[in-house]
CSV table of C-alpha atoms in Angstrom, one decimal:
chain,number,residue,atom,x,y,z
C,1,MET,CA,35.5,19.9,15.3
C,2,ALA,CA,33.1,22.4,17.1
C,3,THR,CA,31.0,24.7,15.0
C,4,SER,CA,29.4,28.1,15.7
C,5,ARG,CA,25.9,28.3,17.0
C,6,PRO,CA,24.3,29.4,13.7
C,7,ALA,CA,26.1,26.6,11.8
C,8,SER,CA,25.0,24.1,14.4
C,9,ASP,CA,21.4,25.4,14.1
C,10,LEU,CA,21.5,25.2,10.3
C,11,LEU,CA,22.8,21.6,10.5
C,12,ASP,CA,20.0,20.7,12.9
C,13,GLU,CA,17.4,22.1,10.6
C,14,LEU,CA,18.8,20.4,7.6
C,15,ARG,CA,18.9,17.0,9.4
C,16,ALA,CA,15.4,17.4,10.9
C,17,ALA,CA,13.9,18.1,7.4
C,18,ALA,CA,15.7,15.2,5.9
C,19,GLU,CA,14.5,12.8,8.6
C,20,ARG,CA,10.9,14.0,8.1
C,21,GLY,CA,11.4,12.8,4.5
C,22,GLY,CA,12.6,9.4,5.7
C,23,TRP,CA,16.4,9.8,6.0
C,24,LYS,CA,17.8,7.3,8.4
C,25,ARG,CA,21.3,8.9,8.8
C,26,THR,CA,23.0,5.7,7.5
C,27,VAL,CA,23.7,7.0,4.0
C,28,ARG,CA,24.5,10.5,2.7
C,29,LYS,CA,21.5,12.6,1.7
C,30,ARG,CA,21.4,15.2,-1.1
C,31,VAL,CA,19.7,18.5,-0.3
C,32,GLU,CA,19.0,21.0,-3.0
C,33,ILE,CA,20.0,24.6,-2.4
C,34,ASN,CA,16.4,25.9,-2.3
C,35,LEU,CA,15.8,23.6,0.7
C,36,VAL,CA,19.0,24.7,2.3
C,37,TRP,CA,17.7,28.3,2.0
C,38,GLU,CA,14.4,27.3,3.7
C,39,ALA,CA,16.4,25.7,6.6
C,40,TYR,CA,18.5,28.8,6.8
C,41,HIS,CA,15.5,31.1,7.1
C,42,ARG,CA,14.1,29.0,10.0
C,43,ILE,CA,17.2,29.7,12.1
C,44,PRO,CA,16.6,32.5,14.7
C,45,ALA,CA,19.1,35.3,14.4
C,46,ALA,CA,21.0,33.6,11.6
C,47,ASN,CA,22.1,37.0,10.3
C,48,ALA,CA,22.4,39.0,13.5
C,49,ASP,CA,24.7,41.6,11.9
C,50,ASP,CA,22.5,42.1,8.9
C,51,GLU,CA,25.1,41.0,6.4
C,52,TYR,CA,24.6,40.0,2.8
C,53,GLU,CA,22.7,36.8,3.2
C,54,ARG,CA,24.4,34.8,0.5
C,55,ALA,CA,27.7,35.5,2.1
C,56,VAL,CA,26.4,34.4,5.5
C,57,LEU,CA,25.0,31.2,4.1
C,58,ARG,CA,28.2,30.4,2.2
C,59,ARG,CA,30.2,31.0,5.3
C,60,LEU,CA,28.0,28.6,7.3
C,61,LEU,CA,28.2,25.9,4.7
C,62,LEU,CA,32.0,26.1,4.4
C,63,GLU,CA,32.2,25.9,8.2
C,64,LEU,CA,30.1,22.7,8.2
C,65,GLU,CA,32.1,21.2,5.4
C,66,GLU,CA,35.3,21.9,7.2
C,67,ALA,CA,33.9,20.3,10.3
C,68,GLY,CA,33.1,17.1,8.3
C,69,ARG,CA,29.3,17.5,8.7
C,70,ILE,CA,28.4,18.1,5.1
C,71,GLN,CA,29.9,18.0,1.6
C,72,LEU,CA,29.3,20.8,-1.0
C,73,LEU,CA,28.6,20.0,-4.6
C,74,ARG,CA,31.3,21.3,-6.9
C,75,ALA,CA,28.8,22.8,-9.3
C,76,ASP,CA,27.6,26.2,-8.1
C,77,ASP,CA,25.4,29.0,-9.4
C,78,ARG,CA,28.3,31.1,-10.7
C,79,GLU,CA,27.2,34.2,-8.8
C,80,LYS,CA,29.7,36.6,-7.4
C,81,VAL,CA,29.2,35.0,-4.0
C,82,ALA,CA,28.7,31.5,-5.3
C,83,LEU,CA,26.6,28.9,-3.6
C,84,PRO,CA,26.6,25.1,-4.5
C,85,ALA,CA,23.7,23.7,-6.4
C,86,ALA,CA,23.1,21.3,-3.5
C,87,ILE,CA,24.9,19.8,-0.5
C,88,TRP,CA,25.3,16.3,0.9
C,89,LEU,CA,24.4,15.6,4.5
C,90,LEU,CA,26.9,13.1,5.7
C,91,PRO,CA,25.7,9.9,7.5
C,92,THR,CA,26.0,9.8,11.3
C,93,GLY,CA,24.7,6.2,11.9
C,94,SER,CA,26.0,2.8,11.0
C,95,ALA,CA,24.5,1.0,8.0
C,96,THR,CA,26.0,-2.2,9.1
C,97,ALA,CA,24.3,-2.7,12.4
C,98,ARG,CA,24.7,-6.2,13.9
C,99,PRO,CA,21.8,-8.4,12.6
C,100,ALA,CA,19.2,-9.7,15.0
C,101,PRO,CA,19.7,-13.3,16.2
C,102,MET,CA,18.5,-15.9,13.7
C,103,PRO,CA,15.3,-17.8,14.5
C,104,PRO,CA,15.2,-21.7,14.5
C,105,TRP,CA,14.6,-22.4,10.9
C,106,HIS,CA,11.8,-24.6,9.4
C,107,PRO,CA,13.5,-27.5,7.5
C,108,GLU,CA,12.2,-26.1,4.1
C,109,VAL,CA,14.0,-22.7,4.6
C,110,ARG,CA,17.1,-23.6,6.6
C,111,GLU,CA,19.3,-22.4,3.7
C,112,LEU,CA,18.4,-18.9,4.8
C,113,ALA,CA,20.9,-19.3,7.6
C,114,THR,CA,23.8,-18.6,5.2
C,115,HIS,CA,22.1,-15.5,3.9
C,116,TRP,CA,21.0,-14.0,7.2
C,117,PRO,CA,24.2,-12.0,8.0
C,118,VAL,CA,24.0,-10.1,4.6
C,119,ALA,CA,20.2,-9.8,4.4
C,120,THR,CA,18.5,-6.4,4.6
C,121,PRO,CA,16.2,-5.6,7.5
C,122,LYS,CA,13.2,-5.9,5.2
C,123,GLN,CA,14.3,-9.3,4.0
C,124,ARG,CA,14.9,-10.5,7.5
C,125,ALA,CA,11.5,-9.4,8.6
C,126,ALA,CA,10.0,-11.3,5.6
C,127,TYR,CA,12.0,-14.4,6.3
C,128,ILE,CA,10.9,-14.4,9.9
C,129,ALA,CA,7.2,-14.1,8.9
C,130,VAL,CA,7.4,-16.9,6.3
C,131,ASN,CA,9.3,-19.1,8.8
C,132,ARG,CA,6.7,-18.5,11.5
C,133,TRP,CA,4.0,-19.4,9.1
C,134,LEU,CA,5.7,-22.6,8.1
C,135,MET,CA,6.2,-23.5,11.8
C,136,THR,CA,2.4,-23.5,12.2
C,137,ASN,CA,2.1,-26.5,9.8
C,138,PRO,CA,-0.3,-24.5,7.7
C,139,ASP,CA,-2.9,-25.7,5.1
C,140,ARG,CA,-1.1,-25.2,1.8
C,141,SER,CA,-4.0,-25.7,-0.4
C,142,LEU,CA,-3.5,-23.5,-3.5
C,143,VAL,CA,-4.9,-19.9,-3.0
C,144,PRO,CA,-4.2,-16.6,-4.9
C,145,VAL,CA,-0.9,-15.2,-3.9
C,146,ARG,CA,-2.3,-12.0,-2.4
C,147,GLU,CA,-4.5,-14.0,-0.1
C,148,ARG,CA,-1.5,-16.1,1.0
C,149,SER,CA,0.5,-12.9,1.4
C,150,LEU,CA,-2.1,-11.5,3.7
C,151,GLU,CA,-2.2,-14.7,5.8
C,152,ILE,CA,1.6,-14.8,6.1
C,153,PHE,CA,2.5,-11.2,6.7
C,154,GLY,CA,-0.7,-10.0,8.3
C,155,ARG,CA,-0.7,-12.7,10.9
C,156,HIS,CA,3.0,-13.5,11.3
C,157,GLY,CA,4.6,-10.1,10.6
C,158,SER,CA,4.3,-6.7,12.2
C,159,ALA,CA,2.2,-3.8,10.9
C,160,ALA,CA,5.3,-1.6,11.1
C,161,ASP,CA,7.2,-3.9,8.7
C,162,PHE,CA,4.3,-4.7,6.5
C,163,PRO,CA,1.6,-2.0,6.5
C,164,MET,CA,-0.1,-3.5,3.4
C,165,PRO,CA,0.5,-7.3,4.0
C,166,GLU,CA,-1.6,-8.5,1.1
C,167,LYS,CA,0.8,-6.7,-1.4
C,168,VAL,CA,4.2,-7.7,0.1
C,169,LEU,CA,4.8,-10.4,-2.5
C,170,ASP,CA,3.9,-8.1,-5.4
C,171,THR,CA,7.3,-6.3,-5.2
C,172,LEU,CA,9.5,-8.4,-2.8
C,173,ARG,CA,11.7,-10.2,-5.3
C,174,SER,CA,15.2,-10.1,-3.8
C,175,GLY,CA,17.2,-12.7,-1.8
C,176,PRO,CA,17.2,-16.5,-2.1
C,177,LEU,CA,13.7,-17.0,-0.9
C,178,PHE,CA,11.9,-14.4,-3.0
C,179,SER,CA,14.0,-14.2,-6.2
C,180,ASP,CA,12.9,-17.6,-7.5
C,181,ARG,CA,9.2,-16.9,-8.0
C,182,GLU,CA,8.1,-20.4,-9.0
C,183,LYS,CA,9.9,-22.0,-6.1
C,184,LEU,CA,8.3,-19.5,-3.7
C,185,LEU,CA,4.8,-20.1,-5.0
C,186,ARG,CA,5.3,-23.9,-4.6
C,187,LEU,CA,6.5,-23.4,-1.0
C,188,ILE,CA,3.6,-21.3,0.1
C,189,GLY,CA,0.9,-23.0,-1.9
C,190,ALA,CA,-0.1,-20.0,-4.0
C,191,PHE,CA,-0.6,-18.9,-7.6
C,192,VAL,CA,-0.9,-15.6,-9.4
C,193,VAL,CA,-4.3,-14.2,-10.2
C,194,HIS,CA,-4.4,-11.9,-13.2
C,195,PRO,CA,-7.1,-9.2,-13.3
C,196,PRO,CA,-9.8,-9.6,-16.0
C,197,LEU,CA,-9.6,-7.6,-19.2
C,198,LEU,CA,-11.6,-4.4,-19.2
C,199,ALA,CA,-14.5,-4.0,-21.6
C,200,GLU,CA,-17.7,-2.1,-21.6
C,201,ARG,CA,-20.0,-4.9,-22.6
C,202,PHE,CA,-21.3,-7.7,-20.5
C,203,THR,CA,-19.7,-11.0,-21.5
C,204,GLU,CA,-20.6,-14.6,-21.3
C,205,THR,CA,-17.1,-16.1,-21.1
C,206,ILE,CA,-14.9,-16.3,-18.1
C,207,GLY,CA,-12.5,-13.5,-17.4
C,208,ASP,CA,-13.2,-11.4,-20.6
C,209,GLY,CA,-14.6,-8.2,-19.1
C,210,TYR,CA,-15.8,-6.2,-16.2
C,211,TYR,CA,-19.0,-8.2,-15.8
C,212,GLN,CA,-18.8,-12.0,-15.9
C,213,ARG,CA,-21.9,-14.0,-16.4
C,214,VAL,CA,-22.1,-16.5,-13.6
C,215,GLY,CA,-25.8,-17.5,-13.6
C,216,ALA,CA,-29.3,-16.8,-14.8
C,217,GLY,CA,-30.1,-14.4,-11.9
C,218,ARG,CA,-30.7,-10.7,-12.2
C,219,MET,CA,-28.3,-9.6,-9.5
C,220,LEU,CA,-24.9,-7.9,-10.2
C,221,LEU,CA,-22.3,-8.4,-7.5
C,222,VAL,CA,-19.4,-5.9,-7.8
C,223,ILE,CA,-16.1,-6.7,-6.1
C,224,GLU,CA,-13.6,-3.9,-5.5
C,225,ASN,CA,-10.5,-6.2,-5.5
C,226,ALA,CA,-9.3,-8.3,-8.4
C,227,THR,CA,-8.1,-11.2,-6.2
C,228,THR,CA,-11.4,-11.3,-4.3
C,229,TRP,CA,-13.3,-11.1,-7.6
C,230,TRP,CA,-11.4,-14.3,-8.7
C,231,SER,CA,-12.1,-16.0,-5.4
C,232,VAL,CA,-15.8,-15.3,-5.4
C,233,VAL,CA,-16.3,-16.3,-9.0
C,234,ASN,CA,-14.4,-19.6,-8.5
C,235,SER,CA,-16.0,-20.5,-5.2
C,236,LEU,CA,-19.7,-20.0,-6.1
C,237,PRO,CA,-22.0,-23.0,-5.2
C,238,GLU,CA,-23.8,-24.8,-7.9
C,239,ARG,CA,-27.0,-23.1,-7.0
C,240,HIS,CA,-27.1,-19.3,-6.5
C,241,ASP,CA,-29.2,-16.3,-7.6
C,242,LEU,CA,-26.4,-14.2,-9.1
C,243,GLY,CA,-26.4,-13.1,-12.7
C,244,TYR,CA,-23.1,-11.3,-12.9
C,245,VAL,CA,-19.9,-10.8,-10.9
C,246,ALA,CA,-17.9,-7.6,-11.7
C,247,TRP,CA,-14.5,-6.3,-10.9
C,248,GLY,CA,-15.0,-2.8,-9.6
C,249,LEU,CA,-11.4,-1.8,-10.1
C,250,GLY,CA,-11.4,0.6,-7.1
C,251,ASN,CA,-12.8,4.0,-7.8
C,252,THR,CA,-13.4,3.1,-11.5
C,253,PHE,CA,-16.7,1.7,-10.5
C,254,THR,CA,-18.0,5.2,-9.9
C,255,ALA,CA,-17.8,5.7,-13.7
C,256,SER,CA,-18.2,2.1,-15.0
C,257,VAL,CA,-21.6,1.9,-13.3
C,258,ASN,CA,-22.7,3.9,-16.3
C,259,THR,CA,-22.0,0.9,-18.6
C,260,ILE,CA,-24.7,-1.2,-17.1
C,261,SER,CA,-27.4,-1.6,-19.7
C,262,ALA,CA,-31.1,-2.1,-19.2
C,263,ARG,CA,-31.1,-5.0,-21.6
C,264,HIS,CA,-29.3,-7.1,-19.1
C,265,ALA,CA,-32.2,-6.8,-16.7
C,266,VAL,CA,-30.1,-6.2,-13.6
C,267,SER,CA,-32.6,-5.8,-10.8
C,268,GLN,CA,-30.1,-5.6,-7.9
C,269,ILE,CA,-26.6,-4.3,-7.5
C,270,ARG,CA,-24.5,-5.5,-4.5
C,271,TYR,CA,-21.1,-4.2,-3.7
C,272,PHE,CA,-18.2,-5.6,-1.6
C,273,GLY,CA,-14.9,-3.7,-1.0
C,274,ASP,CA,-12.5,-2.3,1.6
C,275,LEU,CA,-13.8,-1.0,4.9
C,276,ASP,CA,-12.0,2.3,4.7
C,277,LEU,CA,-13.2,5.8,3.8
C,278,SER,CA,-12.5,5.4,0.0
C,279,GLY,CA,-13.9,1.9,0.1
C,280,LEU,CA,-17.2,3.2,1.4
C,281,ARG,CA,-17.3,6.4,-0.7
C,282,ILE,CA,-17.0,4.3,-3.9
C,283,PRO,CA,-20.4,2.5,-3.7
C,284,LEU,CA,-22.2,5.6,-2.3
C,285,SER,CA,-21.0,7.6,-5.3
C,286,ALA,CA,-21.8,4.8,-7.7
C,287,SER,CA,-25.2,4.4,-6.2
C,288,ALA,CA,-26.1,8.0,-6.9
C,289,THR,CA,-25.0,7.6,-10.5
C,290,ALA,CA,-27.0,4.3,-10.8
C,291,VAL,CA,-30.2,6.0,-9.6
C,292,GLN,CA,-29.7,8.9,-12.0
C,293,ASN,CA,-29.6,6.2,-14.8
C,294,GLY,CA,-32.7,4.5,-13.7
C,295,LEU,CA,-30.8,1.6,-12.1
C,296,PRO,CA,-31.3,0.1,-8.6
C,297,GLN,CA,-29.3,1.6,-5.8
C,298,VAL,CA,-25.9,0.0,-4.9
C,299,ARG,CA,-26.4,-2.0,-1.7
C,300,PRO,CA,-23.8,-3.8,0.5
C,301,ALA,CA,-23.2,-7.5,0.1
C,302,VAL,CA,-23.9,-7.9,3.8
C,303,HIS,CA,-22.8,-11.5,4.4
C,304,LEU,CA,-19.4,-10.8,2.7
C,305,TYR,CA,-18.9,-7.7,5.0
C,306,ARG,CA,-19.9,-9.8,8.0
C,307,ALA,CA,-17.3,-12.4,7.0
C,308,LEU,CA,-14.7,-9.6,6.6
C,309,LEU,CA,-15.4,-8.3,10.1
C,310,ARG,CA,-15.2,-11.8,11.5
C,311,LEU,CA,-12.2,-13.1,9.7
C,312,GLY,CA,-10.3,-10.0,8.4
C,313,LEU,CA,-7.2,-8.4,9.7
C,314,PRO,CA,-7.3,-4.8,10.9
C,315,ILE,CA,-4.7,-2.6,9.1
C,316,ALA,CA,-3.6,0.8,10.0
C,317,ALA,CA,-5.5,3.6,8.3
C,318,LYS,CA,-4.0,5.1,5.2
C,319,GLU,CA,-6.3,8.0,5.1
C,320,LYS,CA,-7.1,11.0,7.3
C,321,ALA,CA,-9.9,10.6,9.7
C,322,ALA,CA,-13.3,11.7,8.5
C,323,ALA,CA,-15.5,14.2,10.2
C,324,PRO,CA,-18.1,12.5,12.5
C,325,THR,CA,-21.0,13.4,10.2
C,326,ASP,CA,-19.2,12.0,7.2
C,327,ALA,CA,-18.2,8.9,9.0
C,328,ALA,CA,-21.8,8.3,10.2
C,329,ARG,CA,-23.1,8.8,6.6
C,330,LEU,CA,-20.5,6.3,5.2
C,331,ALA,CA,-21.2,3.7,7.9
C,332,GLY,CA,-24.9,4.2,7.4
C,333,TRP,CA,-24.5,2.6,4.0
C,334,LEU,CA,-23.8,-0.7,5.8
C,335,ALA,CA,-27.0,-0.5,7.9
C,336,ARG,CA,-28.5,-3.9,8.5
C,337,ARG,CA,-32.0,-2.6,8.5
C,338,GLU,CA,-32.0,-2.8,4.7
C,339,TYR,CA,-32.2,-6.6,4.9
C,340,GLY,CA,-34.8,-8.8,6.5
C,341,PRO,CA,-33.9,-11.5,9.0
C,342,GLY,CA,-32.0,-14.4,7.5
C,343,ARG,CA,-31.7,-12.7,4.1
C,344,HIS,CA,-28.5,-13.5,2.2
C,345,PRO,CA,-27.2,-10.7,0.0
C,346,THR,CA,-27.3,-12.9,-3.0
C,347,HIS,CA,-31.0,-13.6,-2.6
C,348,PRO,CA,-33.4,-11.2,-4.2
C,349,ARG,CA,-35.7,-9.5,-1.8
């Protein structure tokens, strides 16, 4: 059924706003009346005859409902010219699109063939990534689940499907492959790493605080990510110069740096975290606090960052681009001139 130009314009505005919010047009979408008013006011010449605007909007909504484009909520505002509390935008696309062709399955996941027709697009993308990984005959030596997730979905999935590949398995729990957690972990050779307990004081026992004593040295190495913290602590060689390894807990380190006590004789603080804007702002801010407290500046763990640049996977930026001067200041924290030739970041200068 054809609609008037103002009604069509209103519908276009409503759909465009819903799509900006992620609506895919495959299911109906509720739009509150205040947002309907906003869309109405964006229509040029919506009220060319200067009528009472509530009456104009009501007429347009009724026209769209009669044409089968929207559905009005029964509840209204009980005004003399009543408007609904909200409307439903009705779907225009099919939610049951024909699934993509199945891949040839690895023998260990061939049972996915029976689930493929009813799987969601997200599940199919995840099945494909795991299947591709298995097809490479990977080393399945046990590693933390986030490290394995990064390997599988970062290297064998797409950035569009998995913008944060290391966290995919944190929440993906549906379907035959992902609903049985223990079976999945056995299949991919992974285990769950729990973050350490949080406490202010340095501790001597494994996993009981921010700062874990790992040796007799005077260097504190701070790791932004809990999984990386676990991996570093559990892969240290027999001989090293570290004294403590700490979990920075993201931006918490900018405050927890205040808990470092002089009695622990920390002479160097090294940091390793994400190479994004917040990941570089954290150690810079913590360093300023450390200096105010009479502690050493926070320096980068250079060899870990070099390994990240060599082995890591680039991921689409989650933050707005920094101004050139700010970007230069942040990148300057990683300047190699702070270390002499051949120096390892865990060797005191």
